[in-house]
mmCIF file of C-alpha atoms in Angstrom:
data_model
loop_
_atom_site.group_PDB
_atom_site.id
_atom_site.type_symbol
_atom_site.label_atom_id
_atom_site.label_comp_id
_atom_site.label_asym_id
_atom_site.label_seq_id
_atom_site.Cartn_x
_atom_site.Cartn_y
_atom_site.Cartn_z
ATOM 1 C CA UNK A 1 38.326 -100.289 6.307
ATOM 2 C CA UNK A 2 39.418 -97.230 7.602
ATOM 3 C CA UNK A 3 36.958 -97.840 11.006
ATOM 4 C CA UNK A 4 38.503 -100.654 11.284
ATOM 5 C CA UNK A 5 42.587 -99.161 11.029
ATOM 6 C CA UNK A 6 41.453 -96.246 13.792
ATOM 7 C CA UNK A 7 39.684 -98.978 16.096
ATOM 8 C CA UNK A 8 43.550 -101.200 15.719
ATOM 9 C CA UNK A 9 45.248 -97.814 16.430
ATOM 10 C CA UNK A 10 43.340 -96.914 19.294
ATOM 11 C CA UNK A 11 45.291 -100.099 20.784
ATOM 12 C CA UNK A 12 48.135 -100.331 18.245
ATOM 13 C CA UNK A 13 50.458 -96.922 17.940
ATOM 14 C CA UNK A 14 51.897 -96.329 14.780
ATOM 15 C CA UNK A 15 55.531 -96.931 14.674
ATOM 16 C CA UNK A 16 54.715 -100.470 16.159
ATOM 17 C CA UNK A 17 51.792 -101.120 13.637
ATOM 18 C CA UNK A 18 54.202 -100.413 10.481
ATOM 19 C CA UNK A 19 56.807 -103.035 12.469
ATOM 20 C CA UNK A 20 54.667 -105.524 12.289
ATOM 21 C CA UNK A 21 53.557 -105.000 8.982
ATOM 22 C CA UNK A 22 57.908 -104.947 7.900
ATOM 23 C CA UNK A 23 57.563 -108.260 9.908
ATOM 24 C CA UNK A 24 55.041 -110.157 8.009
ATOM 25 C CA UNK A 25 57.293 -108.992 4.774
ATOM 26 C CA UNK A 26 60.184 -109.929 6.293
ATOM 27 C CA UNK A 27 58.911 -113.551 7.397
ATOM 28 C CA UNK A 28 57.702 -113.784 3.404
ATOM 29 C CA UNK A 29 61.340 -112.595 2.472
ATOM 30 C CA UNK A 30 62.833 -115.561 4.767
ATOM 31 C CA UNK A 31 60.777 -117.986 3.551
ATOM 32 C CA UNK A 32 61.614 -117.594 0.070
ATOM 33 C CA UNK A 33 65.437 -116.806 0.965
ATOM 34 C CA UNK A 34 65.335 -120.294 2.579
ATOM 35 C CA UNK A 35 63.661 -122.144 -0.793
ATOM 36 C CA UNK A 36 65.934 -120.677 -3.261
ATOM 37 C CA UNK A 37 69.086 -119.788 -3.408
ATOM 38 C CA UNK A 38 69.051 -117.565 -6.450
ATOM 39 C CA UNK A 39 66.857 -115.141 -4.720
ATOM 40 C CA UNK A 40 68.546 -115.449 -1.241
ATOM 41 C CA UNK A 41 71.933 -114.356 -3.065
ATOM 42 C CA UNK A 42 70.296 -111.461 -4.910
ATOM 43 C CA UNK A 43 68.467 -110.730 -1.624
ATOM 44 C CA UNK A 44 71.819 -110.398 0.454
ATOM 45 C CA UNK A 45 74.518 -108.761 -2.589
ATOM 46 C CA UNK A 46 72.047 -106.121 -4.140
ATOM 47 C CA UNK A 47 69.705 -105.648 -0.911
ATOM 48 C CA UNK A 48 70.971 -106.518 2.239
ATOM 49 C CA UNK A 49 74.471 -104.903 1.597
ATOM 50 C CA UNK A 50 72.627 -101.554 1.350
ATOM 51 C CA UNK A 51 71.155 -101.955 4.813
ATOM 52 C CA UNK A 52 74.275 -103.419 6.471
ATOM 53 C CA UNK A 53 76.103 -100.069 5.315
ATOM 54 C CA UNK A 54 73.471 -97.910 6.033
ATOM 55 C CA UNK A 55 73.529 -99.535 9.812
ATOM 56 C CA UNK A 56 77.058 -99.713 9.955
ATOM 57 C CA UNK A 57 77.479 -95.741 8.988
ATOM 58 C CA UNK A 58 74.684 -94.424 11.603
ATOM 59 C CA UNK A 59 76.814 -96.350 14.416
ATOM 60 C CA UNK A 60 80.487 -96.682 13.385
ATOM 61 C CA UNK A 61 80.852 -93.077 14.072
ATOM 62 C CA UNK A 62 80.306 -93.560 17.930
ATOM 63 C CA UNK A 63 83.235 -94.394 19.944
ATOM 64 C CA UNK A 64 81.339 -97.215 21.796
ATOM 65 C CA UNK A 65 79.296 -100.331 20.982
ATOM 66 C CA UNK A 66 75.768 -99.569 20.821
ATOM 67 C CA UNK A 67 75.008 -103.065 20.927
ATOM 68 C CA UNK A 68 76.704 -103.658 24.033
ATOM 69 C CA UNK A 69 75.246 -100.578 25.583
ATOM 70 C CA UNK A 70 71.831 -102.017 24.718
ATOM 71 C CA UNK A 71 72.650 -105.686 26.317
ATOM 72 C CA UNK A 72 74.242 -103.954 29.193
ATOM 73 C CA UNK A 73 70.991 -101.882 29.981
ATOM 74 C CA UNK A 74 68.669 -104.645 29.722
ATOM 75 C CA UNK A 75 67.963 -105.066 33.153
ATOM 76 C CA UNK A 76 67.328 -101.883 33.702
ATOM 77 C CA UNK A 77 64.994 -101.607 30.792
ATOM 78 C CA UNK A 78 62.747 -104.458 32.227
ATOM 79 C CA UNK A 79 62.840 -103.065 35.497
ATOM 80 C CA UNK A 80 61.544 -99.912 33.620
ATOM 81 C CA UNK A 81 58.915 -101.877 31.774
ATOM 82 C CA UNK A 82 57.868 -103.382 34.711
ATOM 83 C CA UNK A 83 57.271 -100.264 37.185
ATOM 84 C CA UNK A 84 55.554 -98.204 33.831
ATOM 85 C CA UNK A 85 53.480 -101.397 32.516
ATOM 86 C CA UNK A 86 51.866 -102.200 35.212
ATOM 87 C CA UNK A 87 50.350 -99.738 36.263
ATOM 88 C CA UNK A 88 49.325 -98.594 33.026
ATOM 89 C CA UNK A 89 47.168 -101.998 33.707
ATOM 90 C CA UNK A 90 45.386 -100.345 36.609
ATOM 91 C CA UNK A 91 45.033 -96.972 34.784
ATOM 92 C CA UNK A 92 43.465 -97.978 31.258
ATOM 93 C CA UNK A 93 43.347 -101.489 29.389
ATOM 94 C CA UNK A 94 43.928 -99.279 26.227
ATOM 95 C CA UNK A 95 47.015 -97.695 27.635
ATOM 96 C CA UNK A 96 48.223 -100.766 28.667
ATOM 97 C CA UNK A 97 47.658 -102.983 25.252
ATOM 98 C CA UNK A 98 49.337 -99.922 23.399
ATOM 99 C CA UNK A 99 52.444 -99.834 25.932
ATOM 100 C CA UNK A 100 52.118 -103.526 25.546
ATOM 101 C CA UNK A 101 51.991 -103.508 22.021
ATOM 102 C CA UNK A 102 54.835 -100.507 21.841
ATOM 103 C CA UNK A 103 57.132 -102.776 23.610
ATOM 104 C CA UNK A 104 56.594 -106.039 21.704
ATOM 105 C CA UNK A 105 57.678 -104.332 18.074
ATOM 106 C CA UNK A 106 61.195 -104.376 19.862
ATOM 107 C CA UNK A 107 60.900 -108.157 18.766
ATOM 108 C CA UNK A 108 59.367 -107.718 14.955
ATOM 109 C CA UNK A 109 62.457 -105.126 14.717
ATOM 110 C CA UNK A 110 65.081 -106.994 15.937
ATOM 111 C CA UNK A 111 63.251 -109.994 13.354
ATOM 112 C CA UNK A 112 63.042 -107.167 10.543
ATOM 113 C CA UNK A 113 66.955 -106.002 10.493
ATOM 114 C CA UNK A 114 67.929 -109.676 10.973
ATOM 115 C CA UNK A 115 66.434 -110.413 7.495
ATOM 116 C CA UNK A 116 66.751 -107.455 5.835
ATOM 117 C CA UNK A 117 70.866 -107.481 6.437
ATOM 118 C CA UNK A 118 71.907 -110.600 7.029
ATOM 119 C CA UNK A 119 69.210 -113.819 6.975
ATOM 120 C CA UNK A 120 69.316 -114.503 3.503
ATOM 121 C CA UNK A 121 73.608 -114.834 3.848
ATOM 122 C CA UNK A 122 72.966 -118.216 5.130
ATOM 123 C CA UNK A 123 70.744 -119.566 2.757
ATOM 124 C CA UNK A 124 72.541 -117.958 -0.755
ATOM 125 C CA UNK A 125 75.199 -120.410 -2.736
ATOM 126 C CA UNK A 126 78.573 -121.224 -0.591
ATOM 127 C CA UNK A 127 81.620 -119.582 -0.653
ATOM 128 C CA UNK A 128 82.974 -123.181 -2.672
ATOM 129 C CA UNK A 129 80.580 -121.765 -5.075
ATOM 130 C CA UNK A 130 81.402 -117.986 -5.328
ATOM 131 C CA UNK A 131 85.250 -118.943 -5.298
ATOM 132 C CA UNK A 132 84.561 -121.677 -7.573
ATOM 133 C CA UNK A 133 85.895 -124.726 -5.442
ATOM 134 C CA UNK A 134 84.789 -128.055 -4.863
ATOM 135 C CA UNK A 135 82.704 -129.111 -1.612
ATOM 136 C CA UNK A 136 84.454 -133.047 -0.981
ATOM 137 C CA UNK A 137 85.968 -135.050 1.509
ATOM 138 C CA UNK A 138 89.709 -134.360 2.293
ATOM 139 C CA UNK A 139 91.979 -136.684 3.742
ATOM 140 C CA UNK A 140 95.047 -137.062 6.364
ATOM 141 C CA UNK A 141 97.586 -136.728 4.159
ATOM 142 C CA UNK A 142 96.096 -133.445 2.609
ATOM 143 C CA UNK A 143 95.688 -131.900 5.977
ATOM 144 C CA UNK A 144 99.023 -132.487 6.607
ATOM 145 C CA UNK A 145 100.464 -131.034 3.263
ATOM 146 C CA UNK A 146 97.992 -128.124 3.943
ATOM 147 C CA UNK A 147 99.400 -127.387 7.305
ATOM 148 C CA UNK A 148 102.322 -127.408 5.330
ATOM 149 C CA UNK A 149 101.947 -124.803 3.350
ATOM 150 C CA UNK A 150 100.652 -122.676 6.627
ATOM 151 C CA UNK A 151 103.686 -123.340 8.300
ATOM 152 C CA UNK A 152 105.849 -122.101 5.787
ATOM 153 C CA UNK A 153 103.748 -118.998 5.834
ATOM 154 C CA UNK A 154 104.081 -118.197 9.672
ATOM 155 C CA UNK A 155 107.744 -119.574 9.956
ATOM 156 C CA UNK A 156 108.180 -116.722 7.181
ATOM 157 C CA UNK A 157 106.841 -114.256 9.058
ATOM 158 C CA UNK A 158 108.784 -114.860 12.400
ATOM 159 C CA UNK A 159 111.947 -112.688 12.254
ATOM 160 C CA UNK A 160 109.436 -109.366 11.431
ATOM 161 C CA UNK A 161 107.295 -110.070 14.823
ATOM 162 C CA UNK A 162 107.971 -109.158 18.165
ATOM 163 C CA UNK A 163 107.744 -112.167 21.001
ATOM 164 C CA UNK A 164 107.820 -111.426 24.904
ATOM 165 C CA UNK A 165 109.046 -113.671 27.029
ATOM 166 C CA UNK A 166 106.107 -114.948 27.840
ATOM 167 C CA UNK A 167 105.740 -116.460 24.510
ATOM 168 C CA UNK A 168 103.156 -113.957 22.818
ATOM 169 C CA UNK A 169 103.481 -111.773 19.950
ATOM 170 C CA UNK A 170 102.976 -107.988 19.666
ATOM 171 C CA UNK A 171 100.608 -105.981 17.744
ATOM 172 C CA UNK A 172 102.746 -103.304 16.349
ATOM 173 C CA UNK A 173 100.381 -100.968 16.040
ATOM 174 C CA UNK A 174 96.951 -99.811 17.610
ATOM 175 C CA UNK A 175 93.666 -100.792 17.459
ATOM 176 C CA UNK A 176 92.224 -97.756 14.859
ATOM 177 C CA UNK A 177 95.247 -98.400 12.614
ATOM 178 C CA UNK A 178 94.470 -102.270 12.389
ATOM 179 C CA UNK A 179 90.966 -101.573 11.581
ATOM 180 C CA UNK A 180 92.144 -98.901 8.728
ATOM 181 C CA UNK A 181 94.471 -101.542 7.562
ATOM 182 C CA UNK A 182 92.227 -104.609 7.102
ATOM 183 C CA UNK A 183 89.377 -101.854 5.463
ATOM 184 C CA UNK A 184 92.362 -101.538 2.683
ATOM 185 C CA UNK A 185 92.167 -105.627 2.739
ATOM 186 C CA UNK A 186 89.138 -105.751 2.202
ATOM 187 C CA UNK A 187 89.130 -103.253 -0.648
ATOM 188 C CA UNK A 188 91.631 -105.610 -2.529
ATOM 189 C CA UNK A 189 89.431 -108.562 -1.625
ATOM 190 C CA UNK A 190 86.350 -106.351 -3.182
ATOM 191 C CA UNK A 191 88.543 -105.713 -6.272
ATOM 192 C CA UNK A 192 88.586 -109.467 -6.381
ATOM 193 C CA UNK A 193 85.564 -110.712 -5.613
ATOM 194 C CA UNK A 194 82.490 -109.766 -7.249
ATOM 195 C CA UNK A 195 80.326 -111.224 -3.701
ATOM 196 C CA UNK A 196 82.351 -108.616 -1.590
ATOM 197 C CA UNK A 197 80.699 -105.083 -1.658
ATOM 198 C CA UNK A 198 83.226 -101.802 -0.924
ATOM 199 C CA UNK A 199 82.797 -100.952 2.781
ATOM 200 C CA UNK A 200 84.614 -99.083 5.007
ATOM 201 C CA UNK A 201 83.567 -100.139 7.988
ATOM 202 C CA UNK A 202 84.266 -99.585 12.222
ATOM 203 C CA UNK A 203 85.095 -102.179 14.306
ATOM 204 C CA UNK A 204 83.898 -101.562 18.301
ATOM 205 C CA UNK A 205 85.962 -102.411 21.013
ATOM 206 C CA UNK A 206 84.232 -104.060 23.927
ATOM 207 C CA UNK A 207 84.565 -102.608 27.061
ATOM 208 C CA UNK A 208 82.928 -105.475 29.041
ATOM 209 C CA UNK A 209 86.165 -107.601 27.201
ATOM 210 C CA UNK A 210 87.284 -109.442 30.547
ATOM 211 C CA UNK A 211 83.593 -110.935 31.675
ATOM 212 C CA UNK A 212 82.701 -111.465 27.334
ATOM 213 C CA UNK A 213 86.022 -113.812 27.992
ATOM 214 C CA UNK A 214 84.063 -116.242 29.681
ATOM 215 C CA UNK A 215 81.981 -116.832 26.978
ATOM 216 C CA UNK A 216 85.011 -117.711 24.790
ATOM 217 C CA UNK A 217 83.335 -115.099 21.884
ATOM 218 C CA UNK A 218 85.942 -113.039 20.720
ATOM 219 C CA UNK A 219 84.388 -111.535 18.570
ATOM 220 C CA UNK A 220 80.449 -110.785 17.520
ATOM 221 C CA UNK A 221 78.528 -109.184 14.562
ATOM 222 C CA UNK A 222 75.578 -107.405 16.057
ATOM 223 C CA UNK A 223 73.415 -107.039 12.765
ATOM 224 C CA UNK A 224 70.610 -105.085 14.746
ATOM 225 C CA UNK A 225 73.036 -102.385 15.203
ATOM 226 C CA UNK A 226 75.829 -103.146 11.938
ATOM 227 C CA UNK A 227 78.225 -103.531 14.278
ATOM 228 C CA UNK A 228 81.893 -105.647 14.346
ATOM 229 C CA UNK A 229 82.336 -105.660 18.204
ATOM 230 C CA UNK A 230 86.219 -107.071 19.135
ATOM 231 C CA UNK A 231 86.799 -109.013 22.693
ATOM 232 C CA UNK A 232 90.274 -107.262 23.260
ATOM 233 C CA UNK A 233 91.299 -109.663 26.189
ATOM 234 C CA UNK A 234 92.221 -112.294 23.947
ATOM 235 C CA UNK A 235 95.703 -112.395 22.727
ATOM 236 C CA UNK A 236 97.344 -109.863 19.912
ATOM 237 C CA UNK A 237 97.998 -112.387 17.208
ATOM 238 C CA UNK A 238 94.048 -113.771 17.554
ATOM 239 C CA UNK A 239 93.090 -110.254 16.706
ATOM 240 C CA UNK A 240 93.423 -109.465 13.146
ATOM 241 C CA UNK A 241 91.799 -112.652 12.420
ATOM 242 C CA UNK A 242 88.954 -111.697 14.522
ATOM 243 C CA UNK A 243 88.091 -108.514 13.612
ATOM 244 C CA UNK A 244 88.581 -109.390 9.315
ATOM 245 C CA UNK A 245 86.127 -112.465 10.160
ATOM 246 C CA UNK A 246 83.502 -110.097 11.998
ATOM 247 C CA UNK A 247 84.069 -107.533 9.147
ATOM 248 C CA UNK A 248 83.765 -110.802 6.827
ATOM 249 C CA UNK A 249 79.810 -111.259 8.618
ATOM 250 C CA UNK A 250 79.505 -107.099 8.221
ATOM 251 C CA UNK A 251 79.788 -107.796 4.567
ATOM 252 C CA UNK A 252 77.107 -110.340 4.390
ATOM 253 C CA UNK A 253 79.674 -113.477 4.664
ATOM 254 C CA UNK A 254 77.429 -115.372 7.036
ATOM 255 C CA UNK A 255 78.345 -119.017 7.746
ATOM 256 C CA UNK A 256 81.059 -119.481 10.245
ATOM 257 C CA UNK A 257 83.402 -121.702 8.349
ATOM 258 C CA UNK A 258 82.930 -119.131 5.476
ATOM 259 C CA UNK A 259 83.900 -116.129 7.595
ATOM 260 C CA UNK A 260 87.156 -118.142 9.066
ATOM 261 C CA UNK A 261 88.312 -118.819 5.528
ATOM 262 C CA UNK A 262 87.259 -115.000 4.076
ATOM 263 C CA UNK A 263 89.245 -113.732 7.142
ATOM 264 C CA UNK A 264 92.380 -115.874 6.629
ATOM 265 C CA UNK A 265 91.808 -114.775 2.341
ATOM 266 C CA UNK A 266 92.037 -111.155 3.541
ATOM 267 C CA UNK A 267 94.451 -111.371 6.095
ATOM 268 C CA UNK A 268 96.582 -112.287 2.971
ATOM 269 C CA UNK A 269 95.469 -109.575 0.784
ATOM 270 C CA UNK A 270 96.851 -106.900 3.631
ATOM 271 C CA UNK A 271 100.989 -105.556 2.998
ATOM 272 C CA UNK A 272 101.486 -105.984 6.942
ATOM 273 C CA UNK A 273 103.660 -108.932 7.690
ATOM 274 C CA UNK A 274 101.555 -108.885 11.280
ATOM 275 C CA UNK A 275 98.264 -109.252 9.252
ATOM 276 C CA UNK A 276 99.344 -112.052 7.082
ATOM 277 C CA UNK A 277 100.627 -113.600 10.125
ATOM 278 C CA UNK A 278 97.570 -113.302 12.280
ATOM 279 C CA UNK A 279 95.355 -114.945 9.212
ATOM 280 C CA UNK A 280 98.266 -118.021 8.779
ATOM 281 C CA UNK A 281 98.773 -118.576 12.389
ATOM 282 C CA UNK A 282 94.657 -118.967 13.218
ATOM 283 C CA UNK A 283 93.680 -121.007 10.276
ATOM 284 C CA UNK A 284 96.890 -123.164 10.995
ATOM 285 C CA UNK A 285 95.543 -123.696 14.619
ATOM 286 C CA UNK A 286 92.336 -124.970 13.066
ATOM 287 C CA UNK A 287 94.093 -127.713 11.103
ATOM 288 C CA UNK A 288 96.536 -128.878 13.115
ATOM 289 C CA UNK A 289 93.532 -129.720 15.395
ATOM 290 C CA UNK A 290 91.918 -131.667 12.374
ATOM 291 C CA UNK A 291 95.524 -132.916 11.479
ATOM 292 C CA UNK A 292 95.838 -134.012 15.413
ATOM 293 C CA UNK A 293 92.257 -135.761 15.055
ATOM 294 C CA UNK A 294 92.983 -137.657 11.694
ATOM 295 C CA UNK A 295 96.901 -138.969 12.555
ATOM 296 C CA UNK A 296 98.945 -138.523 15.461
ATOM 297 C CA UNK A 297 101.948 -138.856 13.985
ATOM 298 C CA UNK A 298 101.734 -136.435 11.173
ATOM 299 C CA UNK A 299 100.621 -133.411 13.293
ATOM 300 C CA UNK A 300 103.567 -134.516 15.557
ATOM 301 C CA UNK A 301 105.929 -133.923 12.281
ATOM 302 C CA UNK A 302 104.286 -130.878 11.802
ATOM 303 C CA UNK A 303 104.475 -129.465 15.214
ATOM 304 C CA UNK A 304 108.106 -129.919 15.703
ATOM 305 C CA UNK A 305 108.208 -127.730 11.963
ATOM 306 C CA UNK A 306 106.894 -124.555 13.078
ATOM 307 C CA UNK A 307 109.365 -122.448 14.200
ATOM 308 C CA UNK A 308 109.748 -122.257 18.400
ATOM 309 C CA UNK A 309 108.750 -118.571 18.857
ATOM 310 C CA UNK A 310 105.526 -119.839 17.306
ATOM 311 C CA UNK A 311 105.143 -122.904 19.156
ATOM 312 C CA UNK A 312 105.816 -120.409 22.281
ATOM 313 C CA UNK A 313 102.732 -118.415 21.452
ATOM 314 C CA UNK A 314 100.352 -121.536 20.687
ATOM 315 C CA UNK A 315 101.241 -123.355 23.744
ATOM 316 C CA UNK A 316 100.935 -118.916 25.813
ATOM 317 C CA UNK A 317 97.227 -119.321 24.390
ATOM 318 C CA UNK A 318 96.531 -122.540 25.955
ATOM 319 C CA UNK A 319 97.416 -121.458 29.130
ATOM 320 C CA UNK A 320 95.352 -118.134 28.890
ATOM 321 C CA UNK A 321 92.316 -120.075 28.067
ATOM 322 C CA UNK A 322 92.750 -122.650 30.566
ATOM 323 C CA UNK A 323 91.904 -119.792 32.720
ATOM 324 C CA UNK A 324 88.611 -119.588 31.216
ATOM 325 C CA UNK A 325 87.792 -122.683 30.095
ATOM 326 C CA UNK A 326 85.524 -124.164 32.215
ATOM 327 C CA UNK A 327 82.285 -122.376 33.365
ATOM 328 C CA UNK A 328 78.419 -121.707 33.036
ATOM 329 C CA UNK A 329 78.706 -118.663 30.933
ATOM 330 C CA UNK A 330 80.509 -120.444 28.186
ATOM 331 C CA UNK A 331 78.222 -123.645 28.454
ATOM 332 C CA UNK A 332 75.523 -121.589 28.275
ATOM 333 C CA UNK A 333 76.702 -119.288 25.626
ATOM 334 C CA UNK A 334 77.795 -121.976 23.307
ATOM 335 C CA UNK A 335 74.158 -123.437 23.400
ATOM 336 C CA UNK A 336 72.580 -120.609 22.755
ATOM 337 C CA UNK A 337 75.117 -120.249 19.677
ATOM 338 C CA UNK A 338 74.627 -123.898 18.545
ATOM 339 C CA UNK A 339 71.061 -123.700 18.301
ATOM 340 C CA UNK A 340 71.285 -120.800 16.488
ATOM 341 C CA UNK A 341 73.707 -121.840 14.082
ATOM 342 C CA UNK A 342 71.537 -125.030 14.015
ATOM 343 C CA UNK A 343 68.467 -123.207 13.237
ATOM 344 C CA UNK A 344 70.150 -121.246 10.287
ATOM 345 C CA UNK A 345 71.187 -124.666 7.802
ATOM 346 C CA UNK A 346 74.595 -124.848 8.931
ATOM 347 C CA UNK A 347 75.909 -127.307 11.270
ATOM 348 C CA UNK A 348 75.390 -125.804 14.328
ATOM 349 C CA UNK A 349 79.090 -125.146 16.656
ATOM 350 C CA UNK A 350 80.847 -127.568 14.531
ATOM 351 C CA UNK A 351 80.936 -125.190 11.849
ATOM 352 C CA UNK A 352 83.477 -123.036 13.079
ATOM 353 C CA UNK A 353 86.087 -125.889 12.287
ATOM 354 C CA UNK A 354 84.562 -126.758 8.459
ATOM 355 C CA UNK A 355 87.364 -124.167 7.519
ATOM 356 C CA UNK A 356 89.838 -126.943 7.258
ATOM 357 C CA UNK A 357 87.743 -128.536 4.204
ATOM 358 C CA UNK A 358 87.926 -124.847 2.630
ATOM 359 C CA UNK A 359 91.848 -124.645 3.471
ATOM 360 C CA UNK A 360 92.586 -127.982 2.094
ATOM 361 C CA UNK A 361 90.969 -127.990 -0.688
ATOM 362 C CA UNK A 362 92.345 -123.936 -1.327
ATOM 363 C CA UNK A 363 96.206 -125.607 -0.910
ATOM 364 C CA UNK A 364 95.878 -128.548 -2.560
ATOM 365 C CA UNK A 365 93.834 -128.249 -5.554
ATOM 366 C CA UNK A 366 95.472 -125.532 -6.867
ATOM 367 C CA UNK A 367 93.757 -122.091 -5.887
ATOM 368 C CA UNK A 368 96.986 -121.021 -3.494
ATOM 369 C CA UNK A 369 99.557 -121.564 -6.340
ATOM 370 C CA UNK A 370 97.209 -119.850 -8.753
ATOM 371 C CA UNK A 371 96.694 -116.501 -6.927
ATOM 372 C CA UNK A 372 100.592 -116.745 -5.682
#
């Protein structure tokens, strides 16, 4: 046995060899996450919420997204690999399989913290389940008292916020202070909910914001590196939203339509009128576009309800991403998302929008007026 461990490490190095090894747990973990959901929510409260903190502590400290450093740099790593690879290949065939091998285990590591922090999320009981709600169809008439109940949120909101004349609102305060803010959130939500775990956490701004635009992501949770990363190009009000549903992912929230609704649910848990805005206003844009889908006439009524500053800012954000709208980065990007969504049990793209089932049946079976 131990021949045979010093002939695999003459070709294997260490640090790659014990990768692998983590990998073939890992892929056991996964598997079982993905049969049973008892184990894949023990997995991600009691385990994976250790290693999402420990991640998100060794890198919120730095002023800059590691993650993006590390995408940014990739061509320069493979032009690396190629010009020290190859000719390794001339030099030694040993050399060469253990640079070879060295390089792979970026692959079982990148497979290893996906599991470990955040694969299981998607396969644990729903968010209907932890908040004790009721997966069903809703109707018209119950997106429409829904949006309701939005609107009178925002249209609350509207004498406290600051509009340009350009039609968008102000963030009142800067990006370090939001972050502290929806952290206290957060610690109300985790007060709440026995599924959140107490994290203070960093959110990264990106500094590639303008090109990540094209993409349409505004935000991403990089769970290689524990990071929140925030596309600041997009408007203020879309912000709060954004970064409480990436910090919603950093706290093993995984599903997209899950993360919307935990985002808006904090948003309301924050003191700052801006906050509780930013939540209303982005899960109201989500079902007026069911609303708009479903009858024609109702979202009509509700349209001409919400008060005109806010109407200014919806129809400032369709002109801003008219501007992007249309290109081969966000084509491409939204594939790549859709099969990876796909490949995790959800429904792929589309389940960005399933908030609107968790809003309506949050306003209209009761679960608003009981926590209000």
């Amino acid at each position: 046995m131990k021949g045979c461990l010093k002939k695999i490490h003459e070709y294997v190095p260490i640090v790659p060899m014990v990768l692998y090894a983590l990998a073939f747990v890992a892929l056991i973990i996964h598997i079982i996450s993905v049969n049973c959901t008892a184990f894949a929510d023990f997995f991600n409260i009691h385990i994976s919420s250790f290693f999402r903190a420990l991640l998100s502590y060794a890198t919120g400290w730095l002023p800059i997204s590691v993650a993006e450093t590390i995408i940014l740099s990739i061509p320069i790593s493979l032009a690396a690999v190629i010009i020290i690879v190859v000719p390794m290949a001339n030099e030694s065939t040993k050399k060469m399989w253990r640079c070879s091998f060295s390089i792979l285990s970026v692959i079982a590591y990148l497979y290893v913290s996906f599991v470990f922090t955040f694969a299981t999320a998607y396969w644990g009981s729903s968010l209907e389940d932890k908040l004790g709600m009721t997966d069903r169809a809703v109707s018209a008439d119950e997106l429409y008292e829904t949006a309701n109940y939005l609107i009178e949120i925002v249209n609350e909101t509207a004498d406290d916020i600051y509009f340009t004349s350009e039609g968008y609102s102000i963030m009142p305060y800067s990006h370090s202070e939001l972050v502290s803010k929806l952290n206290d959130a957060y610690d109300v939500a985790a007060d709440k909910y026995s599924f959140i775990p107490h994290l203070r956490s960093n959110v990264k701004q990106i500094v590639a914001s303008v090109p990540m635009t094209y993409t349409h992501i505004m935000g991403v949770y990089t769970f290689f590196t524990g990071e929140a990363n925030l596309n600041t190009n997009f408007p203020d009000y879309t912000q709060p939203y954004t970064v409480a549903h990436e910090m919603s992912h950093q706290r093993g929230i995984a599903p997209e339509d899950e993360a919307n609704f935990m985002a808006f649910l904090v948003c309301m848990e924050s003191d700052d009128v801006y906050i509780r805005y930013s939540g209303a206003q982005n899960l109201l844009e989500y079902v007026l576009s069911s609303l708009r889908k479903a009858d024609s006439s109702l979202y009509s009524e509700c349209w001409y309800s919400i008060d005109s500053r806010i109407r200014g800012e919806m129809s400032a954000y369709d002109d801003f991403y008219d501007e992007y709208s249309q290109n081969v980065a966000a084509t491409v990007t939204s594939t790549i998302n859709n099969t990876y969504l796909t490949l995790q049990g959800t429904e792929g793209s589309k389940s960005y929008n399933l908030v609107t089932d968790l809003a309506v049946v949050y306003f209209c079976d009761g679960f608003y007026d009981a926590e209000n």
